[in-house]
Amino acid sequence: MGDLQNEVEVPRFFICPISLEIMRDPVTLSTGITYDRDSIEKWLFSQKNDFCPVTKQVVVDIDLTPNHTLRRLIQSWCTLNASLGVERFPTPRPSISKTDIIKLLKESKSPHLQMNSLKRLKTIVSENEKNKRLMESVGATDYLTTILNNMFNDTNAMTSSSPAGEVTAADEALSILCHLKLSKTGLKSLFGKTGDFVETLTRVMQRATSYDSRAYAVMLLKSMFEVAEPMQVTSLDPKFFMELTQILKDQVSQKATKATLKLLINVCPWGRNRIKAAEAGVVRVLIDTLLDCTEKRVLEMVMIVLYEVCQCAEGRADLLKHEGGLAVVSKKIFRVSPVASERAVRILYSVAMYSGNARVVQEMLEVGVVEKLLLVLQVDCGSKMKEKAREILKVNSRVWKKSPCVIYDLGT
């Protein structure tokens, strides 16, 4: 159609202000300017702009009103100019409106309409970014969190009582909530939901029979804690860490594993969370993951979490209890990424400096930790990493220099 504009005189008001093409589906923004639907939706939702391209006003109401009169005029003009090669645009399929979504949300409260309405909402939210923002703007999170709270905070309505493989209303609600990809404001609002929504999602991880629901729960928690306030991070229940550890142990899915590790990276540095994570048994699971996993990004995140947990005595003790703890950590140096290597040396530093009794020092020599530290001094890597390795070697030089395996001057 762009080439035809050079051959056919096109009325100026048929042209979209953004794309400069003839509008196929004209819609009017709350600012009063009409655009082609695809162009303005891309501007607002894909490119994440919050203002009208023409007036520069902030767009408060994202509902787009179809301009039926202009569409009919454009279609009539196309018909009149058919002999010049202009094709008539088909009438567009009606777009989802706020009214449609609100109706479905209200129906989700009715037991006999609930599943059908939730399935329809799930389809709607999967279609495009505009639908996601519309659903959030009409308060969909309130409806969806209520369904989850009612299901998982009611001892008489346990999801575990449902037949294996059967999708429940709670499963659908959680899937929709996760796929909404809520804004920062929307995610923050979840912390204020009745019944402590973090606790609800912890129960989902514990009780849900669906692996998908457990994965969605941890992915939603990851997003929530990326915008959380310090008080919300430091007041986490030990059960929270127990369920995250179980997610890693069960290998629910690759996405769930990555979300869990990212979540632990965000929360472990706060308060007593390192201790809570260690007491939940996360160290053994992390080391086992290092043994079994081959994906670089996962291994890198495992090393970051392990470093955080090993900043407390409980974490270091669990590392040393594991039959291959020290060996596995040291072998990952130079085999994953610079970040993983740096964290591995820091873990070894924490162990050597704060838990380095005679048995540990001897084990570090026997499993090849000393050799790997000497290698760190000889290759091109970060100065801080070299400094940590050198300090470990100096502190234990009296013991390790007696070994015939060590030919490097530990005093330098």
mmCIF file of C-alpha atoms in Angstrom:
data_model
loop_
_atom_site.group_PDB
_atom_site.id
_atom_site.type_symbol
_atom_site.label_atom_id
_atom_site.label_comp_id
_atom_site.label_asym_id
_atom_site.label_seq_id
_atom_site.Cartn_x
_atom_site.Cartn_y
_atom_site.Cartn_z
ATOM 1 C CA MET A 1 0.000 0.000 0.000
ATOM 2 C CA GLY A 2 2.964 2.289 0.575
ATOM 3 C CA ASP A 3 3.812 2.307 -3.176
ATOM 4 C CA LEU A 4 0.212 3.126 -4.086
ATOM 5 C CA GLN A 5 0.428 6.374 -2.144
ATOM 6 C CA ASN A 6 2.694 7.647 -4.928
ATOM 7 C CA GLU A 7 0.112 6.743 -7.602
ATOM 8 C CA VAL A 8 -3.228 7.356 -5.817
ATOM 9 C CA GLU A 9 -4.135 10.477 -3.890
ATOM 10 C CA VAL A 10 -4.825 9.211 -0.375
ATOM 11 C CA PRO A 11 -6.868 11.415 2.010
ATOM 12 C CA ARG A 12 -4.537 12.701 4.706
ATOM 13 C CA PHE A 13 -6.761 11.599 7.568
ATOM 14 C CA PHE A 14 -6.518 7.968 6.347
ATOM 15 C CA ILE A 15 -2.798 7.948 7.210
ATOM 16 C CA CYS A 16 -1.550 6.705 10.591
ATOM 17 C CA PRO A 17 0.629 9.402 12.288
ATOM 18 C CA ILE A 18 3.183 6.789 13.360
ATOM 19 C CA SER A 19 3.616 4.400 10.425
ATOM 20 C CA LEU A 20 2.582 6.906 7.715
ATOM 21 C CA GLU A 21 0.623 4.060 6.105
ATOM 22 C CA ILE A 22 -3.118 3.808 5.409
ATOM 23 C CA MET A 23 -4.884 2.627 8.556
ATOM 24 C CA ARG A 24 -6.365 -0.866 8.380
ATOM 25 C CA ASP A 25 -7.928 -0.824 11.855
ATOM 26 C CA PRO A 26 -8.247 2.796 13.093
ATOM 27 C CA VAL A 27 -8.584 3.226 16.860
ATOM 28 C CA THR A 28 -8.775 6.369 18.964
ATOM 29 C CA LEU A 29 -6.552 6.854 21.988
ATOM 30 C CA SER A 30 -7.803 8.527 25.178
ATOM 31 C CA THR A 31 -5.967 11.665 23.995
ATOM 32 C CA GLY A 32 -8.355 11.931 21.018
ATOM 33 C CA ILE A 33 -5.839 11.018 18.300
ATOM 34 C CA THR A 34 -6.598 8.165 15.895
ATOM 35 C CA TYR A 35 -3.940 5.603 14.949
ATOM 36 C CA ASP A 36 -3.742 2.249 13.251
ATOM 37 C CA ARG A 37 -4.216 -0.402 15.926
ATOM 38 C CA ASP A 38 -1.050 -2.378 15.173
ATOM 39 C CA SER A 39 1.089 0.771 15.159
ATOM 40 C CA ILE A 40 -0.172 2.265 18.420
ATOM 41 C CA GLU A 41 -0.172 -1.091 20.207
ATOM 42 C CA LYS A 42 3.456 -1.597 19.205
ATOM 43 C CA TRP A 43 4.247 1.934 20.423
ATOM 44 C CA LEU A 44 2.545 1.492 23.784
ATOM 45 C CA PHE A 45 3.111 -2.158 24.618
ATOM 46 C CA SER A 46 6.087 -3.542 22.706
ATOM 47 C CA GLN A 47 8.173 -0.360 22.879
ATOM 48 C CA LYS A 48 6.760 0.440 26.361
ATOM 49 C CA ASN A 49 6.023 4.120 25.747
ATOM 50 C CA ASP A 50 3.435 5.721 28.045
ATOM 51 C CA PHE A 51 2.594 8.857 26.050
ATOM 52 C CA CYS A 52 0.668 9.787 22.911
ATOM 53 C CA PRO A 53 3.086 10.171 19.945
ATOM 54 C CA VAL A 54 1.264 13.264 18.640
ATOM 55 C CA THR A 55 0.142 15.173 21.753
ATOM 56 C CA LYS A 56 2.946 13.859 24.049
ATOM 57 C CA GLN A 57 0.314 13.477 26.799
ATOM 58 C CA VAL A 58 0.694 10.569 29.233
ATOM 59 C CA VAL A 59 -1.766 7.801 28.337
ATOM 60 C CA VAL A 60 -3.704 6.965 31.496
ATOM 61 C CA ASP A 61 -6.446 4.844 29.923
ATOM 62 C CA ILE A 62 -4.935 2.206 27.608
ATOM 63 C CA ASP A 63 -8.290 1.025 26.262
ATOM 64 C CA LEU A 64 -8.408 1.694 22.500
ATOM 65 C CA THR A 65 -11.750 2.771 20.995
ATOM 66 C CA PRO A 66 -12.447 1.488 17.455
ATOM 67 C CA ASN A 67 -13.134 4.343 15.032
ATOM 68 C CA HIS A 68 -15.846 2.588 13.011
ATOM 69 C CA THR A 69 -16.753 5.674 10.964
ATOM 70 C CA LEU A 70 -13.206 6.184 9.726
ATOM 71 C CA ARG A 71 -12.779 2.468 9.034
ATOM 72 C CA ARG A 72 -15.899 2.437 6.830
ATOM 73 C CA LEU A 73 -14.666 5.527 4.982
ATOM 74 C CA ILE A 74 -11.312 3.854 4.313
ATOM 75 C CA GLN A 75 -12.990 0.658 3.132
ATOM 76 C CA SER A 76 -15.311 2.635 0.812
ATOM 77 C CA TRP A 77 -12.343 4.567 -0.611
ATOM 78 C CA CYS A 78 -10.512 1.285 -1.232
ATOM 79 C CA THR A 79 -13.557 -0.067 -3.102
ATOM 80 C CA LEU A 80 -13.852 3.068 -5.247
ATOM 81 C CA ASN A 81 -10.175 2.818 -6.188
ATOM 82 C CA ALA A 82 -10.152 -0.933 -6.818
ATOM 83 C CA SER A 83 -9.506 -0.342 -10.531
ATOM 84 C CA LEU A 84 -6.228 1.355 -9.589
ATOM 85 C CA GLY A 85 -5.027 -1.724 -7.700
ATOM 86 C CA VAL A 86 -6.200 -0.689 -4.217
ATOM 87 C CA GLU A 87 -7.365 -3.688 -2.206
ATOM 88 C CA ARG A 88 -10.193 -3.349 0.302
ATOM 89 C CA PHE A 89 -9.134 -4.033 3.873
ATOM 90 C CA PRO A 90 -11.238 -6.714 5.603
ATOM 91 C CA THR A 91 -13.237 -5.768 8.672
ATOM 92 C CA PRO A 92 -10.952 -6.483 11.668
ATOM 93 C CA ARG A 93 -11.861 -8.986 14.339
ATOM 94 C CA PRO A 94 -13.308 -7.264 17.426
ATOM 95 C CA SER A 95 -10.603 -6.597 19.996
ATOM 96 C CA ILE A 96 -10.865 -7.554 23.646
ATOM 97 C CA SER A 97 -12.112 -4.679 25.798
ATOM 98 C CA LYS A 98 -12.029 -3.907 29.496
ATOM 99 C CA THR A 99 -15.732 -4.769 29.660
ATOM 100 C CA ASP A 100 -15.076 -8.246 28.255
ATOM 101 C CA ILE A 101 -12.325 -8.895 30.789
ATOM 102 C CA ILE A 102 -14.319 -7.597 33.746
ATOM 103 C CA LYS A 103 -17.237 -9.856 32.767
ATOM 104 C CA LEU A 104 -14.966 -12.912 32.690
ATOM 105 C CA LEU A 105 -13.342 -11.984 35.995
ATOM 106 C CA LYS A 106 -16.736 -11.723 37.668
ATOM 107 C CA GLU A 107 -17.729 -15.083 36.226
ATOM 108 C CA SER A 108 -14.565 -16.590 37.720
ATOM 109 C CA LYS A 109 -16.180 -16.138 41.146
ATOM 110 C CA SER A 110 -19.054 -18.424 40.175
ATOM 111 C CA PRO A 111 -18.253 -22.131 40.820
ATOM 112 C CA HIS A 112 -20.056 -23.418 37.703
ATOM 113 C CA LEU A 113 -18.550 -20.739 35.406
ATOM 114 C CA GLN A 114 -15.111 -20.502 37.000
ATOM 115 C CA MET A 115 -13.074 -22.943 34.884
ATOM 116 C CA ASN A 116 -14.460 -21.757 31.550
ATOM 117 C CA SER A 117 -13.878 -18.097 32.401
ATOM 118 C CA LEU A 118 -10.328 -18.794 33.610
ATOM 119 C CA LYS A 119 -9.489 -20.737 30.446
ATOM 120 C CA ARG A 120 -10.795 -17.857 28.341
ATOM 121 C CA LEU A 121 -8.756 -15.358 30.377
ATOM 122 C CA LYS A 122 -5.679 -17.535 29.919
ATOM 123 C CA THR A 123 -6.151 -17.406 26.150
ATOM 124 C CA ILE A 124 -6.662 -13.648 26.226
ATOM 125 C CA VAL A 125 -3.535 -12.942 28.273
ATOM 126 C CA SER A 126 -1.445 -15.069 25.908
ATOM 127 C CA GLU A 127 -2.479 -13.109 22.800
ATOM 128 C CA ASN A 128 -0.571 -9.845 23.164
ATOM 129 C CA GLU A 129 0.932 -7.244 25.473
ATOM 130 C CA LYS A 130 -2.124 -4.996 25.258
ATOM 131 C CA ASN A 131 -4.338 -7.668 26.805
ATOM 132 C CA LYS A 132 -1.864 -8.115 29.648
ATOM 133 C CA ARG A 133 -1.963 -4.425 30.471
ATOM 134 C CA LEU A 134 -5.754 -4.282 30.162
ATOM 135 C CA MET A 135 -6.143 -7.174 32.583
ATOM 136 C CA GLU A 136 -3.820 -5.569 35.095
ATOM 137 C CA SER A 137 -5.585 -2.204 34.772
ATOM 138 C CA VAL A 138 -9.011 -3.667 35.646
ATOM 139 C CA GLY A 139 -7.735 -5.371 38.806
ATOM 140 C CA ALA A 140 -7.346 -8.945 37.566
ATOM 141 C CA THR A 141 -4.712 -9.645 40.230
ATOM 142 C CA ASP A 142 -7.310 -9.220 42.990
ATOM 143 C CA TYR A 143 -9.552 -11.883 41.489
ATOM 144 C CA LEU A 144 -6.712 -14.286 40.766
ATOM 145 C CA THR A 145 -4.971 -13.970 44.140
ATOM 146 C CA THR A 146 -8.312 -14.484 45.896
ATOM 147 C CA ILE A 147 -8.750 -17.817 44.098
ATOM 148 C CA LEU A 148 -5.246 -18.890 45.127
ATOM 149 C CA ASN A 149 -5.616 -17.719 48.721
ATOM 150 C CA ASN A 150 -8.949 -19.515 49.085
ATOM 151 C CA MET A 151 -7.519 -22.733 47.686
ATOM 152 C CA PHE A 152 -4.192 -22.924 49.463
ATOM 153 C CA ASN A 153 -5.068 -21.281 52.774
ATOM 154 C CA ASP A 154 -8.140 -23.479 53.306
ATOM 155 C CA THR A 155 -7.238 -26.826 54.865
ATOM 156 C CA ASN A 156 -10.479 -28.257 53.463
ATOM 157 C CA ALA A 157 -9.585 -27.267 49.896
ATOM 158 C CA MET A 158 -6.158 -28.809 49.375
ATOM 159 C CA THR A 159 -4.984 -29.082 45.815
ATOM 160 C CA SER A 160 -3.319 -32.346 46.743
ATOM 161 C CA SER A 161 -6.803 -33.863 47.066
ATOM 162 C CA SER A 162 -7.349 -33.413 43.318
ATOM 163 C CA PRO A 163 -6.624 -36.375 41.026
ATOM 164 C CA ALA A 164 -3.116 -36.376 39.603
ATOM 165 C CA GLY A 165 -2.954 -34.505 36.313
ATOM 166 C CA GLU A 166 -6.259 -32.691 36.800
ATOM 167 C CA VAL A 167 -5.996 -28.946 36.225
ATOM 168 C CA THR A 168 -7.685 -26.953 39.000
ATOM 169 C CA ALA A 169 -8.963 -23.391 39.154
ATOM 170 C CA ALA A 170 -5.918 -22.521 41.262
ATOM 171 C CA ASP A 171 -3.595 -23.904 38.570
ATOM 172 C CA GLU A 172 -5.286 -21.759 35.926
ATOM 173 C CA ALA A 173 -5.314 -18.647 38.115
ATOM 174 C CA LEU A 174 -1.612 -18.996 38.894
ATOM 175 C CA SER A 175 -0.756 -19.546 35.226
ATOM 176 C CA ILE A 176 -2.619 -16.365 34.250
ATOM 177 C CA LEU A 177 -0.999 -14.376 37.060
ATOM 178 C CA CYS A 178 2.464 -15.474 35.976
ATOM 179 C CA HIS A 179 1.854 -14.795 32.278
ATOM 180 C CA LEU A 180 0.515 -11.322 33.053
ATOM 181 C CA LYS A 181 4.126 -10.165 33.605
ATOM 182 C CA LEU A 182 2.927 -7.558 36.045
ATOM 183 C CA SER A 183 4.391 -4.070 36.196
ATOM 184 C CA LYS A 184 6.616 -3.060 39.105
ATOM 185 C CA THR A 185 3.600 -1.477 40.808
ATOM 186 C CA GLY A 186 1.541 -4.609 40.249
ATOM 187 C CA LEU A 187 4.246 -6.844 41.695
ATOM 188 C CA LYS A 188 4.627 -4.628 44.751
ATOM 189 C CA SER A 189 0.868 -4.801 45.336
ATOM 190 C CA LEU A 190 1.053 -8.602 45.673
ATOM 191 C CA PHE A 191 2.880 -8.236 49.001
ATOM 192 C CA GLY A 192 -0.165 -6.448 50.415
ATOM 193 C CA LYS A 193 -2.701 -9.121 49.451
ATOM 194 C CA THR A 194 -4.811 -10.594 52.224
ATOM 195 C CA GLY A 195 -3.389 -13.716 53.828
ATOM 196 C CA ASP A 196 0.283 -13.036 52.993
ATOM 197 C CA PHE A 197 0.622 -13.951 49.335
ATOM 198 C CA VAL A 198 4.250 -15.047 49.772
ATOM 199 C CA GLU A 199 3.008 -17.670 52.216
ATOM 200 C CA THR A 200 0.317 -18.702 49.729
ATOM 201 C CA LEU A 201 2.896 -19.221 46.980
ATOM 202 C CA THR A 202 5.078 -21.150 49.429
ATOM 203 C CA ARG A 203 2.130 -23.473 49.988
ATOM 204 C CA VAL A 204 1.667 -23.806 46.247
ATOM 205 C CA MET A 205 5.261 -25.030 45.962
ATOM 206 C CA GLN A 206 4.597 -27.494 48.767
ATOM 207 C CA ARG A 207 1.114 -28.779 47.924
ATOM 208 C CA ALA A 208 0.503 -28.383 44.203
ATOM 209 C CA THR A 209 0.391 -31.675 42.320
ATOM 210 C CA SER A 210 1.234 -29.907 39.058
ATOM 211 C CA TYR A 211 4.899 -29.301 38.242
ATOM 212 C CA ASP A 212 3.772 -26.333 36.128
ATOM 213 C CA SER A 213 2.096 -24.671 39.130
ATOM 214 C CA ARG A 214 5.164 -25.164 41.296
ATOM 215 C CA ALA A 215 7.262 -23.607 38.529
ATOM 216 C CA TYR A 216 4.859 -20.677 38.100
ATOM 217 C CA ALA A 217 4.885 -20.077 41.859
ATOM 218 C CA VAL A 218 8.666 -19.757 42.060
ATOM 219 C CA MET A 219 8.825 -17.631 38.891
ATOM 220 C CA LEU A 220 6.245 -15.234 40.319
ATOM 221 C CA LEU A 221 8.137 -15.091 43.616
ATOM 222 C CA LYS A 222 11.330 -14.272 41.732
ATOM 223 C CA SER A 223 9.635 -11.315 40.050
ATOM 224 C CA MET A 224 8.105 -10.145 43.334
ATOM 225 C CA PHE A 225 11.383 -10.146 45.233
ATOM 226 C CA GLU A 226 13.124 -8.187 42.499
ATOM 227 C CA VAL A 227 10.999 -5.209 43.608
ATOM 228 C CA ALA A 228 10.596 -6.085 47.319
ATOM 229 C CA GLU A 229 11.331 -3.794 50.268
ATOM 230 C CA PRO A 230 14.089 -4.810 52.742
ATOM 231 C CA MET A 231 11.592 -5.660 55.492
ATOM 232 C CA GLN A 232 9.780 -8.044 53.156
ATOM 233 C CA VAL A 233 13.032 -9.834 52.352
ATOM 234 C CA THR A 234 14.306 -10.185 55.919
ATOM 235 C CA SER A 235 11.082 -11.615 57.368
ATOM 236 C CA LEU A 236 10.930 -14.785 55.281
ATOM 237 C CA ASP A 237 9.769 -18.023 56.904
ATOM 238 C CA PRO A 238 12.211 -20.995 56.985
ATOM 239 C CA LYS A 239 9.569 -23.003 55.073
ATOM 240 C CA PHE A 240 10.137 -20.648 52.151
ATOM 241 C CA PHE A 241 13.728 -21.860 51.834
ATOM 242 C CA MET A 242 12.748 -25.487 52.396
ATOM 243 C CA GLU A 243 10.377 -25.355 49.415
ATOM 244 C CA LEU A 244 12.902 -23.574 47.193
ATOM 245 C CA THR A 245 15.422 -26.290 48.041
ATOM 246 C CA GLN A 246 12.867 -28.952 47.155
ATOM 247 C CA ILE A 247 12.192 -27.263 43.792
ATOM 248 C CA LEU A 248 15.908 -27.538 42.991
ATOM 249 C CA LYS A 249 16.065 -31.116 44.236
ATOM 250 C CA ASP A 250 13.030 -32.229 42.226
ATOM 251 C CA GLN A 251 14.348 -30.544 39.056
ATOM 252 C CA VAL A 252 10.827 -29.322 38.306
ATOM 253 C CA SER A 253 11.933 -27.618 35.075
ATOM 254 C CA GLN A 254 14.844 -25.641 33.681
ATOM 255 C CA LYS A 255 12.881 -22.392 34.024
ATOM 256 C CA ALA A 256 11.961 -23.222 37.612
ATOM 257 C CA THR A 257 15.580 -24.024 38.454
ATOM 258 C CA LYS A 258 16.832 -20.732 37.039
ATOM 259 C CA ALA A 259 14.057 -18.770 38.760
ATOM 260 C CA THR A 260 14.824 -20.471 42.089
ATOM 261 C CA LEU A 261 18.535 -19.732 41.834
ATOM 262 C CA LYS A 262 17.876 -16.119 40.866
ATOM 263 C CA LEU A 263 15.477 -15.779 43.793
ATOM 264 C CA LEU A 264 18.047 -17.185 46.220
ATOM 265 C CA ILE A 265 20.676 -14.788 44.839
ATOM 266 C CA ASN A 266 18.330 -11.888 45.610
ATOM 267 C CA VAL A 267 17.263 -12.899 49.120
ATOM 268 C CA CYS A 268 20.247 -14.730 50.660
ATOM 269 C CA PRO A 269 22.351 -11.612 51.409
ATOM 270 C CA TRP A 270 19.608 -10.224 53.686
ATOM 271 C CA GLY A 271 19.297 -10.809 57.432
ATOM 272 C CA ARG A 272 19.487 -14.444 58.529
ATOM 273 C CA ASN A 273 18.466 -15.779 55.137
ATOM 274 C CA ARG A 274 21.834 -17.452 54.549
ATOM 275 C CA ILE A 275 21.369 -19.466 57.716
ATOM 276 C CA LYS A 276 17.763 -20.325 56.828
ATOM 277 C CA ALA A 277 18.879 -21.524 53.399
ATOM 278 C CA ALA A 278 21.670 -23.626 54.909
ATOM 279 C CA GLU A 279 19.320 -25.147 57.477
ATOM 280 C CA ALA A 280 16.960 -26.048 54.619
ATOM 281 C CA GLY A 281 19.734 -28.217 53.155
ATOM 282 C CA VAL A 282 20.382 -26.110 50.068
ATOM 283 C CA VAL A 283 24.171 -26.603 50.099
ATOM 284 C CA ARG A 284 24.035 -30.347 49.389
ATOM 285 C CA VAL A 285 21.508 -29.786 46.607
ATOM 286 C CA LEU A 286 23.673 -27.052 45.064
ATOM 287 C CA ILE A 287 26.770 -29.262 45.060
ATOM 288 C CA ASP A 288 24.805 -32.134 43.533
ATOM 289 C CA THR A 289 23.648 -29.711 40.836
ATOM 290 C CA LEU A 290 27.267 -28.772 40.118
ATOM 291 C CA LEU A 291 27.983 -32.469 39.610
ATOM 292 C CA ASP A 292 25.036 -33.163 37.281
ATOM 293 C CA CYS A 293 24.443 -29.931 35.355
ATOM 294 C CA THR A 294 26.244 -28.837 32.203
ATOM 295 C CA GLU A 295 24.500 -25.537 31.372
ATOM 296 C CA LYS A 296 26.837 -22.592 31.900
ATOM 297 C CA ARG A 297 24.259 -20.093 33.208
ATOM 298 C CA VAL A 298 22.853 -22.548 35.754
ATOM 299 C CA LEU A 299 26.325 -23.480 36.981
ATOM 300 C CA GLU A 300 27.231 -19.814 37.296
ATOM 301 C CA MET A 301 24.150 -19.056 39.399
ATOM 302 C CA VAL A 302 24.746 -22.134 41.561
ATOM 303 C CA MET A 303 28.226 -20.846 42.381
ATOM 304 C CA ILE A 304 26.850 -17.417 43.275
ATOM 305 C CA VAL A 305 24.231 -18.906 45.629
ATOM 306 C CA LEU A 306 26.764 -21.283 47.149
ATOM 307 C CA TYR A 307 29.114 -18.372 47.801
ATOM 308 C CA GLU A 308 26.341 -16.453 49.575
ATOM 309 C CA VAL A 309 25.376 -19.394 51.785
ATOM 310 C CA CYS A 310 29.013 -20.155 52.615
ATOM 311 C CA GLN A 311 29.317 -16.711 54.173
ATOM 312 C CA CYS A 312 27.734 -18.258 57.275
ATOM 313 C CA ALA A 313 29.238 -21.033 59.445
ATOM 314 C CA GLU A 314 26.268 -23.331 58.806
ATOM 315 C CA GLY A 315 26.784 -23.133 55.064
ATOM 316 C CA ARG A 316 30.504 -23.842 55.274
ATOM 317 C CA ALA A 317 29.875 -26.788 57.587
ATOM 318 C CA ASP A 318 27.450 -28.315 55.086
ATOM 319 C CA LEU A 319 29.939 -27.812 52.260
ATOM 320 C CA LEU A 320 32.592 -29.674 54.231
ATOM 321 C CA LYS A 321 30.153 -32.462 55.126
ATOM 322 C CA HIS A 322 29.541 -33.187 51.465
ATOM 323 C CA GLU A 323 31.862 -35.945 50.235
ATOM 324 C CA GLY A 324 32.881 -33.954 47.170
ATOM 325 C CA GLY A 325 32.195 -30.395 48.282
ATOM 326 C CA LEU A 326 35.692 -28.914 48.159
ATOM 327 C CA ALA A 327 36.736 -30.919 45.127
ATOM 328 C CA VAL A 328 33.694 -29.961 43.061
ATOM 329 C CA VAL A 329 34.026 -26.258 43.861
ATOM 330 C CA SER A 330 37.723 -26.138 42.992
ATOM 331 C CA LYS A 331 37.251 -28.070 39.741
ATOM 332 C CA LYS A 332 34.808 -25.435 38.485
ATOM 333 C CA ILE A 333 37.563 -22.813 38.488
ATOM 334 C CA PHE A 334 38.310 -21.885 34.835
ATOM 335 C CA ARG A 335 35.712 -24.383 33.573
ATOM 336 C CA VAL A 336 32.492 -22.346 33.641
ATOM 337 C CA SER A 337 32.957 -18.569 33.459
ATOM 338 C CA PRO A 338 35.046 -15.799 35.041
ATOM 339 C CA VAL A 339 32.179 -15.064 37.463
ATOM 340 C CA ALA A 340 31.927 -18.715 38.538
ATOM 341 C CA SER A 341 35.704 -18.965 38.942
ATOM 342 C CA GLU A 342 35.824 -15.836 41.090
ATOM 343 C CA ARG A 343 33.016 -17.131 43.335
ATOM 344 C CA ALA A 344 34.685 -20.518 43.642
ATOM 345 C CA VAL A 345 37.900 -18.928 44.915
ATOM 346 C CA ARG A 346 35.891 -16.805 47.345
ATOM 347 C CA ILE A 347 34.153 -19.928 48.665
ATOM 348 C CA LEU A 348 37.504 -21.607 49.203
ATOM 349 C CA TYR A 349 38.759 -18.447 50.882
ATOM 350 C CA SER A 350 35.840 -18.449 53.343
ATOM 351 C CA VAL A 351 36.416 -22.111 54.162
ATOM 352 C CA ALA A 352 40.178 -21.718 54.595
ATOM 353 C CA MET A 353 39.973 -18.557 56.694
ATOM 354 C CA TYR A 354 36.990 -19.341 58.916
ATOM 355 C CA SER A 355 36.653 -23.140 58.946
ATOM 356 C CA GLY A 356 40.208 -24.221 58.128
ATOM 357 C CA ASN A 357 41.061 -26.766 60.808
ATOM 358 C CA ALA A 358 43.806 -29.349 60.300
ATOM 359 C CA ARG A 359 41.485 -31.873 58.660
ATOM 360 C CA VAL A 360 40.132 -29.306 56.204
ATOM 361 C CA VAL A 361 43.607 -28.040 55.301
ATOM 362 C CA GLN A 362 44.754 -31.589 54.614
ATOM 363 C CA GLU A 363 41.664 -32.324 52.516
ATOM 364 C CA MET A 364 42.268 -29.217 50.424
ATOM 365 C CA LEU A 365 45.675 -30.595 49.565
ATOM 366 C CA GLU A 366 44.426 -34.129 48.837
ATOM 367 C CA VAL A 367 41.526 -33.185 46.513
ATOM 368 C CA GLY A 368 43.559 -30.766 44.402
ATOM 369 C CA VAL A 369 42.438 -27.424 45.803
ATOM 370 C CA VAL A 370 46.033 -26.289 46.379
ATOM 371 C CA GLU A 371 47.035 -27.117 42.811
ATOM 372 C CA LYS A 372 44.101 -25.133 41.451
ATOM 373 C CA LEU A 373 44.981 -22.138 43.658
ATOM 374 C CA LEU A 374 48.552 -22.234 42.389
ATOM 375 C CA LEU A 375 47.180 -22.257 38.839
ATOM 376 C CA VAL A 376 45.163 -19.124 39.629
ATOM 377 C CA LEU A 377 48.419 -17.309 40.432
ATOM 378 C CA GLN A 378 49.950 -18.307 37.119
ATOM 379 C CA VAL A 379 47.206 -17.508 34.617
ATOM 380 C CA ASP A 380 45.672 -14.259 33.449
ATOM 381 C CA CYS A 381 42.618 -13.621 35.654
ATOM 382 C CA GLY A 382 41.231 -10.953 37.972
ATOM 383 C CA SER A 383 43.545 -9.320 40.498
ATOM 384 C CA LYS A 384 41.081 -9.845 43.361
ATOM 385 C CA MET A 385 40.859 -13.517 42.532
ATOM 386 C CA LYS A 386 44.658 -13.804 42.597
ATOM 387 C CA GLU A 387 44.782 -11.923 45.879
ATOM 388 C CA LYS A 388 42.339 -14.331 47.555
ATOM 389 C CA ALA A 389 44.224 -17.362 46.250
ATOM 390 C CA ARG A 390 47.546 -15.934 47.452
ATOM 391 C CA GLU A 391 46.155 -15.277 50.943
ATOM 392 C CA ILE A 392 44.867 -18.837 51.250
ATOM 393 C CA LEU A 393 48.254 -20.223 50.207
ATOM 394 C CA LYS A 394 50.201 -17.969 52.567
ATOM 395 C CA VAL A 395 48.063 -18.804 55.594
ATOM 396 C CA ASN A 396 48.582 -22.527 55.073
ATOM 397 C CA SER A 397 52.073 -22.423 53.592
ATOM 398 C CA ARG A 398 53.713 -24.170 56.585
ATOM 399 C CA VAL A 399 51.569 -27.257 56.077
ATOM 400 C CA TRP A 400 51.347 -27.361 52.317
ATOM 401 C CA LYS A 401 55.022 -26.651 51.494
ATOM 402 C CA LYS A 402 55.938 -29.973 53.135
ATOM 403 C CA SER A 403 54.044 -31.840 50.455
ATOM 404 C CA PRO A 404 56.102 -33.222 47.547
ATOM 405 C CA CYS A 405 53.184 -32.220 45.262
ATOM 406 C CA VAL A 406 53.825 -28.516 45.865
ATOM 407 C CA ILE A 407 56.793 -27.128 43.966
ATOM 408 C CA TYR A 408 55.720 -23.481 43.967
ATOM 409 C CA ASP A 409 57.070 -21.011 46.517
ATOM 410 C CA LEU A 410 54.025 -20.459 48.753
ATOM 411 C CA GLY A 411 55.641 -17.545 50.479
ATOM 412 C CA THR A 412 55.600 -15.263 47.434
#
